[in-house]
N, CA, C and O atoms as a MOPAC input file, in Angstrom:
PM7 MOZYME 1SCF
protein

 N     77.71500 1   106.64300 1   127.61500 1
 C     78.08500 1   107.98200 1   128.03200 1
 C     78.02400 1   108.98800 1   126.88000 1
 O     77.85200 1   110.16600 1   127.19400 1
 N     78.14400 1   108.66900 1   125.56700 1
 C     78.07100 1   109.53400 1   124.66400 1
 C     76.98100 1   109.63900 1   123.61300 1
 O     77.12600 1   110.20900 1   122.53200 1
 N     75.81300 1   109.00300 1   124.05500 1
 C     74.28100 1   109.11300 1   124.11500 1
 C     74.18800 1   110.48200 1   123.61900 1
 O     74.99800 1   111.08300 1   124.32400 1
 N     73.61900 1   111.39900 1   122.73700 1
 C     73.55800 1   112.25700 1   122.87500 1
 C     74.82800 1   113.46800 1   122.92700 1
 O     74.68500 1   114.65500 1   122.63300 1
 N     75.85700 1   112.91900 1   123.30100 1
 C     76.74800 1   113.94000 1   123.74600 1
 C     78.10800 1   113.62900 1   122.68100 1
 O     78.22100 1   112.51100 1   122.17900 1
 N     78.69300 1   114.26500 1   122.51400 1
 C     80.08400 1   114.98900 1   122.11500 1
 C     81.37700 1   114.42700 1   122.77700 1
 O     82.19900 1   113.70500 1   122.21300 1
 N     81.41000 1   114.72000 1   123.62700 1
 C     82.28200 1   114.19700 1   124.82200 1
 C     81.82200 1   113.78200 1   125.79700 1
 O     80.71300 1   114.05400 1   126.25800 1
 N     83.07400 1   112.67000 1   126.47100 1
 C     82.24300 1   112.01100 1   127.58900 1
 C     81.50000 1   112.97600 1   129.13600 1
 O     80.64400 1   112.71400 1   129.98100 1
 N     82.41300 1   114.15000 1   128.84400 1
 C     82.09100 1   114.52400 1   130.35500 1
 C     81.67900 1   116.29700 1   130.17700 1
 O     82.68700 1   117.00000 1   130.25100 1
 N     80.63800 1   116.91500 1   130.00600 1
 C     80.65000 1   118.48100 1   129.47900 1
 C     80.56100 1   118.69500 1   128.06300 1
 O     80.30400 1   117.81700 1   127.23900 1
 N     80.78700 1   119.90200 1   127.82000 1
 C     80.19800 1   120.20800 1   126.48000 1
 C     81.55800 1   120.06800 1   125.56200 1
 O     81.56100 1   119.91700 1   124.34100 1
 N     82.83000 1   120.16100 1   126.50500 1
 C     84.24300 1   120.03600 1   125.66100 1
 C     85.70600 1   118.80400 1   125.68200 1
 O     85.86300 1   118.30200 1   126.79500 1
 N     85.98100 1   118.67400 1   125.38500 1
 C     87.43500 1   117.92400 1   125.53300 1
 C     87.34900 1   117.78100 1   126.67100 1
 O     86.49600 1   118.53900 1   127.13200 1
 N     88.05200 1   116.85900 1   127.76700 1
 C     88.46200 1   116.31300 1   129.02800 1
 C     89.43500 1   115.65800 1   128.98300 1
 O     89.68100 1   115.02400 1   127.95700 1
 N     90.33600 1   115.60900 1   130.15400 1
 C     91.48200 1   114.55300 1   130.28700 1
 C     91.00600 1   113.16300 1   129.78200 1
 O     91.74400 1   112.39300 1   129.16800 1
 N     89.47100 1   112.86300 1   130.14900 1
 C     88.40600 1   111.74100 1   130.35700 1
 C     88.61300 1   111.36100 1   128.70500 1
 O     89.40000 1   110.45600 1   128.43000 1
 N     88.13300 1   111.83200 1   127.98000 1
 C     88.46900 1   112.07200 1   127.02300 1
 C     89.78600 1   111.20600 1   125.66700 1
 O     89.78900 1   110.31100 1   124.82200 1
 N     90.76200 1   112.29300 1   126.29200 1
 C     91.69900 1   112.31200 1   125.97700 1
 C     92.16500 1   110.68600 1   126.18700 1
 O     92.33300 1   109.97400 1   125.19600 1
 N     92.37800 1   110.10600 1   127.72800 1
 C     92.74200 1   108.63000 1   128.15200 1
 C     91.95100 1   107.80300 1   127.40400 1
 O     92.64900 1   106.98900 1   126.80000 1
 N     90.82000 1   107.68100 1   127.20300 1
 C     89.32000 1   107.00600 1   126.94300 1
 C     89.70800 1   106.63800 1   124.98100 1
 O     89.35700 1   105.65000 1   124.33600 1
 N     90.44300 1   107.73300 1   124.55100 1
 C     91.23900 1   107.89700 1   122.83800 1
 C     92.43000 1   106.65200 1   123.33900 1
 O     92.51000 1   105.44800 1   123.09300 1
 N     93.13500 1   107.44400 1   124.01800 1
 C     94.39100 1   106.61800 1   124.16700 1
 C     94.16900 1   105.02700 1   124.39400 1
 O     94.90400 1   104.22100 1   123.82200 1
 N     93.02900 1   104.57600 1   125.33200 1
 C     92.75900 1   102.91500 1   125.04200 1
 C     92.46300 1   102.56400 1   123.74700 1
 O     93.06800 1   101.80500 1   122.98900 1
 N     91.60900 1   103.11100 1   123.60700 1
 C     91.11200 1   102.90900 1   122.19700 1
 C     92.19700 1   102.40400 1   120.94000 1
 O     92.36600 1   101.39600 1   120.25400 1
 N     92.65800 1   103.42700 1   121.05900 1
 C     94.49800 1   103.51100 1   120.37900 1
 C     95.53100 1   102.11300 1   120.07800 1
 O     96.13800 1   101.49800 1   119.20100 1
 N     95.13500 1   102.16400 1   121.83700 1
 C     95.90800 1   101.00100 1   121.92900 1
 C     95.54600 1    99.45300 1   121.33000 1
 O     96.15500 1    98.44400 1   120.97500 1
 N     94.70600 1    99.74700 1   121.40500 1
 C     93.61900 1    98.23900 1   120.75500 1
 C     94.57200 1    98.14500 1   119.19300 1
 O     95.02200 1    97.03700 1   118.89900 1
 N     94.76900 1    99.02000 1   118.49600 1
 C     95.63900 1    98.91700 1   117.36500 1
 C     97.00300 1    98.70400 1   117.84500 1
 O     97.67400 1    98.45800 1   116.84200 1
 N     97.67400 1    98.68000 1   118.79200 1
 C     98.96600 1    98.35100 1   119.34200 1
 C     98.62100 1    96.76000 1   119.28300 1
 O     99.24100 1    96.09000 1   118.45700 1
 N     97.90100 1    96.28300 1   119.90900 1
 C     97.48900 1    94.97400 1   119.98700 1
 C     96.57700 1    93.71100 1   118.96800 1
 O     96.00600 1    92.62700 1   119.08500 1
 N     96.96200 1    94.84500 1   117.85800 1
 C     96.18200 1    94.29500 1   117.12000 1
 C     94.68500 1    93.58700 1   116.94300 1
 O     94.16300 1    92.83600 1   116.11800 1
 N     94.25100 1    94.30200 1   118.28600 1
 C     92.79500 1    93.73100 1   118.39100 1
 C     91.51500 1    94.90500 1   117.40800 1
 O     91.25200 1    96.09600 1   117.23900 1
 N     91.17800 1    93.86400 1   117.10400 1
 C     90.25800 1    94.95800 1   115.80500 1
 C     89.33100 1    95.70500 1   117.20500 1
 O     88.86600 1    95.27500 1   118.26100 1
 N     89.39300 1    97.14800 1   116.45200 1
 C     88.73400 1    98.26400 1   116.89800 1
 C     87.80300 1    98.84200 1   115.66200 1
 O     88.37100 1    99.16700 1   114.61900 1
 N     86.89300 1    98.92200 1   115.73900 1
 C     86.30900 1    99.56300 1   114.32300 1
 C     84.69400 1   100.18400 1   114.98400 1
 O     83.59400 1    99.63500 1   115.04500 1
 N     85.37600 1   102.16400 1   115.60300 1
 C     84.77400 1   103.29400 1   115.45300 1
 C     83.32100 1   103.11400 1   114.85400 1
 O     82.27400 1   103.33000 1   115.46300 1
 N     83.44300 1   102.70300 1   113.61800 1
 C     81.92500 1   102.50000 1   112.86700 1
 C     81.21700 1   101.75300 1   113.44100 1
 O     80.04400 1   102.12500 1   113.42400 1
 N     81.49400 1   100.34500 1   114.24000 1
 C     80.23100 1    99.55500 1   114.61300 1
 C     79.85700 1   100.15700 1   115.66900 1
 O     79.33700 1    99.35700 1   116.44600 1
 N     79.88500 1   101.35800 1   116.11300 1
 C     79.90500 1   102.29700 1   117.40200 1
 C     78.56400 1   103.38200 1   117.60900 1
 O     78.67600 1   104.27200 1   118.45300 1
 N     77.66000 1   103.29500 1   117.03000 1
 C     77.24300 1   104.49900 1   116.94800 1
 C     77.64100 1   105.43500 1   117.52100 1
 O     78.15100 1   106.34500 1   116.86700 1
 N     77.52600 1   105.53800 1   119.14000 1
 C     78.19400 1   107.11600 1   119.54200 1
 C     79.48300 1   106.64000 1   119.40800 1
 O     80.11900 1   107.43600 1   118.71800 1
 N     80.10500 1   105.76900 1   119.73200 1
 C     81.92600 1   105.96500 1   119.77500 1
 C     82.58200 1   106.90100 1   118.51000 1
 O     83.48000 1   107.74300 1   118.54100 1
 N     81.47900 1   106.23100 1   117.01900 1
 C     81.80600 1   106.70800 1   116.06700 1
 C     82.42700 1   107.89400 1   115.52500 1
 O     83.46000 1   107.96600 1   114.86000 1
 N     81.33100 1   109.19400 1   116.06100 1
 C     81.91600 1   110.68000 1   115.95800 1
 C     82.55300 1   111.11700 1   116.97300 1
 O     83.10000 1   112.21400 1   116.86900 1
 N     82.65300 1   110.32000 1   118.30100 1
 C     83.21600 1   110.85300 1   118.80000 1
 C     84.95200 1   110.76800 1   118.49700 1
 O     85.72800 1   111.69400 1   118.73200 1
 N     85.33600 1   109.42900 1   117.92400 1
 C     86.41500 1   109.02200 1   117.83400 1
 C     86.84300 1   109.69300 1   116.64200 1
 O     88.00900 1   110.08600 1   116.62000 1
 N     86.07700 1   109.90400 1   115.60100 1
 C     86.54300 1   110.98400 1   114.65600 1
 C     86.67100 1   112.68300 1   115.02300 1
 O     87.38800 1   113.42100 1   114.34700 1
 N     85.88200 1   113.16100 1   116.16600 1
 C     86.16700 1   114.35300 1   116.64300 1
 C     87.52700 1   114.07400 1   116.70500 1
 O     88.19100 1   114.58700 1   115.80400 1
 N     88.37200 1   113.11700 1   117.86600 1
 C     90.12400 1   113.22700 1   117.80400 1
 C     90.36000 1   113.31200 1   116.29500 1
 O     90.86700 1   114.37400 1   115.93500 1
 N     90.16600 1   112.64800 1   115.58300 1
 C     90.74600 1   111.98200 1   113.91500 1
 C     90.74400 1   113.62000 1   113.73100 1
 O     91.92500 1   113.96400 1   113.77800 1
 N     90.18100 1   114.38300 1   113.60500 1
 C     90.04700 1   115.66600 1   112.75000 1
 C     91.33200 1   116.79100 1   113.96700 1
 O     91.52300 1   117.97700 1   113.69500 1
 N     91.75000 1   116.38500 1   114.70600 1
 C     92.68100 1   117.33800 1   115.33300 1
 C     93.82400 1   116.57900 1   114.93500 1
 O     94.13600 1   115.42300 1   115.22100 1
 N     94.76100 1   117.99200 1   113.76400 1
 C     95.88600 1   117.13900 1   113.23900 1
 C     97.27700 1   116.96700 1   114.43700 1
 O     98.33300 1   116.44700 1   114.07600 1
 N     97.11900 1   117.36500 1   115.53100 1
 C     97.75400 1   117.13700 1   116.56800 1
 C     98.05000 1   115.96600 1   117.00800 1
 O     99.10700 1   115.33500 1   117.03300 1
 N     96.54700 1   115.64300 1   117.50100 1
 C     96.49900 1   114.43600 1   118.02300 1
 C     96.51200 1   113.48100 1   117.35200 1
 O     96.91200 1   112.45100 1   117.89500 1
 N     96.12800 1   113.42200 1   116.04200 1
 C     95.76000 1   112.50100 1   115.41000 1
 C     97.70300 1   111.99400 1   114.90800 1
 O     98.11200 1   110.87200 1   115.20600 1
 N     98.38300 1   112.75000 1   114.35900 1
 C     99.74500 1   112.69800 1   114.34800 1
 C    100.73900 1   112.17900 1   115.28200 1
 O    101.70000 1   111.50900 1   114.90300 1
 N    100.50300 1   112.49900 1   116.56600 1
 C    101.30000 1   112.28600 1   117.66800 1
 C    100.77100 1   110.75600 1   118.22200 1
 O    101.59000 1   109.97300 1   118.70200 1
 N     98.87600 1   110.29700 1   118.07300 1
 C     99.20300 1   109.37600 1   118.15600 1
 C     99.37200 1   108.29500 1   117.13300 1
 O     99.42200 1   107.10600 1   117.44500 1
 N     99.45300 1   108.71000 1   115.97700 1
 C    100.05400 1   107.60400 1   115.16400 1
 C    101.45400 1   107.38300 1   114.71700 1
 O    101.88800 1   106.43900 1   114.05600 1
 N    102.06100 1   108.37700 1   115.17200 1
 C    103.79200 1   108.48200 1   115.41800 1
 C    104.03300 1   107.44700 1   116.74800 1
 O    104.92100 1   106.59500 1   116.78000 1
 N    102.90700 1   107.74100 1   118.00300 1
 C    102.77500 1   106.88600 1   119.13600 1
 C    102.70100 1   105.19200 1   119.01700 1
 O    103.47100 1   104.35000 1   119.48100 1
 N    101.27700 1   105.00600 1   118.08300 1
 C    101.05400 1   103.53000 1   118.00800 1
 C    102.30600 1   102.94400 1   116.73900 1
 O    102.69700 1   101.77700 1   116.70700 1
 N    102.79200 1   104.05300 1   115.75400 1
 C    103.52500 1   102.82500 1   114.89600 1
 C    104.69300 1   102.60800 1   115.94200 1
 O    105.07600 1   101.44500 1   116.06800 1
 N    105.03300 1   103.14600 1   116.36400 1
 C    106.51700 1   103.08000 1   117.24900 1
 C    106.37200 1   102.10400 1   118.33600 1
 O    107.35700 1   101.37900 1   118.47900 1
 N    105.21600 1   101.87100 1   119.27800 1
 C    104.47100 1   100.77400 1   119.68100 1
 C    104.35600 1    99.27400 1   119.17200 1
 O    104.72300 1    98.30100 1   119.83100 1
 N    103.93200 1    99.23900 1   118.21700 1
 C    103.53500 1    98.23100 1   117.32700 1
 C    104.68000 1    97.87300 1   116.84400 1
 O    104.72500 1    96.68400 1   116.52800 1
 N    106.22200 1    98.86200 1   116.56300 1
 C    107.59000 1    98.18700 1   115.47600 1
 C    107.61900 1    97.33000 1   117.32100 1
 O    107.35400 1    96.12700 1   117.33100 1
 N    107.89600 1    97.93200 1   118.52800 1
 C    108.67200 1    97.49200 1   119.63200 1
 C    108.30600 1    96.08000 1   119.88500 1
 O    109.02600 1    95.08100 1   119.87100 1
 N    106.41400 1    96.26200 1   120.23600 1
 C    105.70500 1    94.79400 1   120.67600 1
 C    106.43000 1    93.92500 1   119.08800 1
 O    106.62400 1    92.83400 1   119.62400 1
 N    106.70900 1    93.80400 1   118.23500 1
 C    106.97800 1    92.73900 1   116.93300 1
 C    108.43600 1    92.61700 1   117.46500 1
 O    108.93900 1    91.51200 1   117.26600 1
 N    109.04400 1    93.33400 1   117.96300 1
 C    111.12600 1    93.05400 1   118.18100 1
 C    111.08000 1    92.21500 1   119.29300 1
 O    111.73600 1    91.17600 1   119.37200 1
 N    110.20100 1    92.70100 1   120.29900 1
 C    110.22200 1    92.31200 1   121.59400 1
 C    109.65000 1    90.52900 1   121.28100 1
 O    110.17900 1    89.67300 1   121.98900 1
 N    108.83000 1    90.17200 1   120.46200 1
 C    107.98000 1    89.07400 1   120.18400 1
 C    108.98600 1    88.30900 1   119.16900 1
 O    109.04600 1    87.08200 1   119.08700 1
 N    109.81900 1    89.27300 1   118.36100 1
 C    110.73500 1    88.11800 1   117.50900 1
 C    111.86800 1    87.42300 1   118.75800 1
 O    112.41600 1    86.33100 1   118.60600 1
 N    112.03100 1    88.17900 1   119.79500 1
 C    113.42600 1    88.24700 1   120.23400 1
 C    112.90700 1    87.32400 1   121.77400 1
 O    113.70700 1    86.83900 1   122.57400 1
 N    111.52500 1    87.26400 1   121.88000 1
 C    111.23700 1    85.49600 1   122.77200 1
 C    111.85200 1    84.42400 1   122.21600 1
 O    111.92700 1    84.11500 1   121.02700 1
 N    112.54300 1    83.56200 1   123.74600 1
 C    112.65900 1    82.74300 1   123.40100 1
 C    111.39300 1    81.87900 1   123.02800 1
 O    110.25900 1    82.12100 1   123.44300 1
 N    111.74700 1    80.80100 1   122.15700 1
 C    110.71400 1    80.10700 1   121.88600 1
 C    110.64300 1    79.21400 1   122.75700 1
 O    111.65900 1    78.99600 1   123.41600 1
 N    109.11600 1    78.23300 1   123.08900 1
 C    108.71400 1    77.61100 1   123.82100 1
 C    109.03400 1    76.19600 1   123.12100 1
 O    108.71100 1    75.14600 1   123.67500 1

């Protein structure tokens, strides 16, 4: 989808967008390697968010606060 394009959907930002960041995101909640660079298009597009100090702030205030919960929630299983 980002062949050529900027964003997934039009010439600007989209909700599409916006959700499409937020999985992405999450992949670092889960510690599953995500790495933008082996991406060609994902690449700039995922740095277009990186460069809005908004978003880029809110969601890494988002994923560390994520990431302390999933480790409390995982110390505080019982064990098998």
């Amino acid at each position: 989808f980002l062949d050529g394009r900027r964003w997934l959907v039009g010439d600007e930002m989209t909700l599409a967008d916006i959700r499409a960041y937020a999985c992405c995101s999450q992949l670092k909640i889960m510690d599953i390697p995500f790495e933008p660079a082996n991406w060609a298009h994902v690449d700039p597009w995922y740095k277009a968010f990186e460069s809005y100090d908004a978003i880029r702030d809110v969601n890494d205030k988002g994923v560390a606060f994520l990431k302390e919960f999933r480790q409390k929630v995982a110390e505080q299983a019982p064990a098998d």
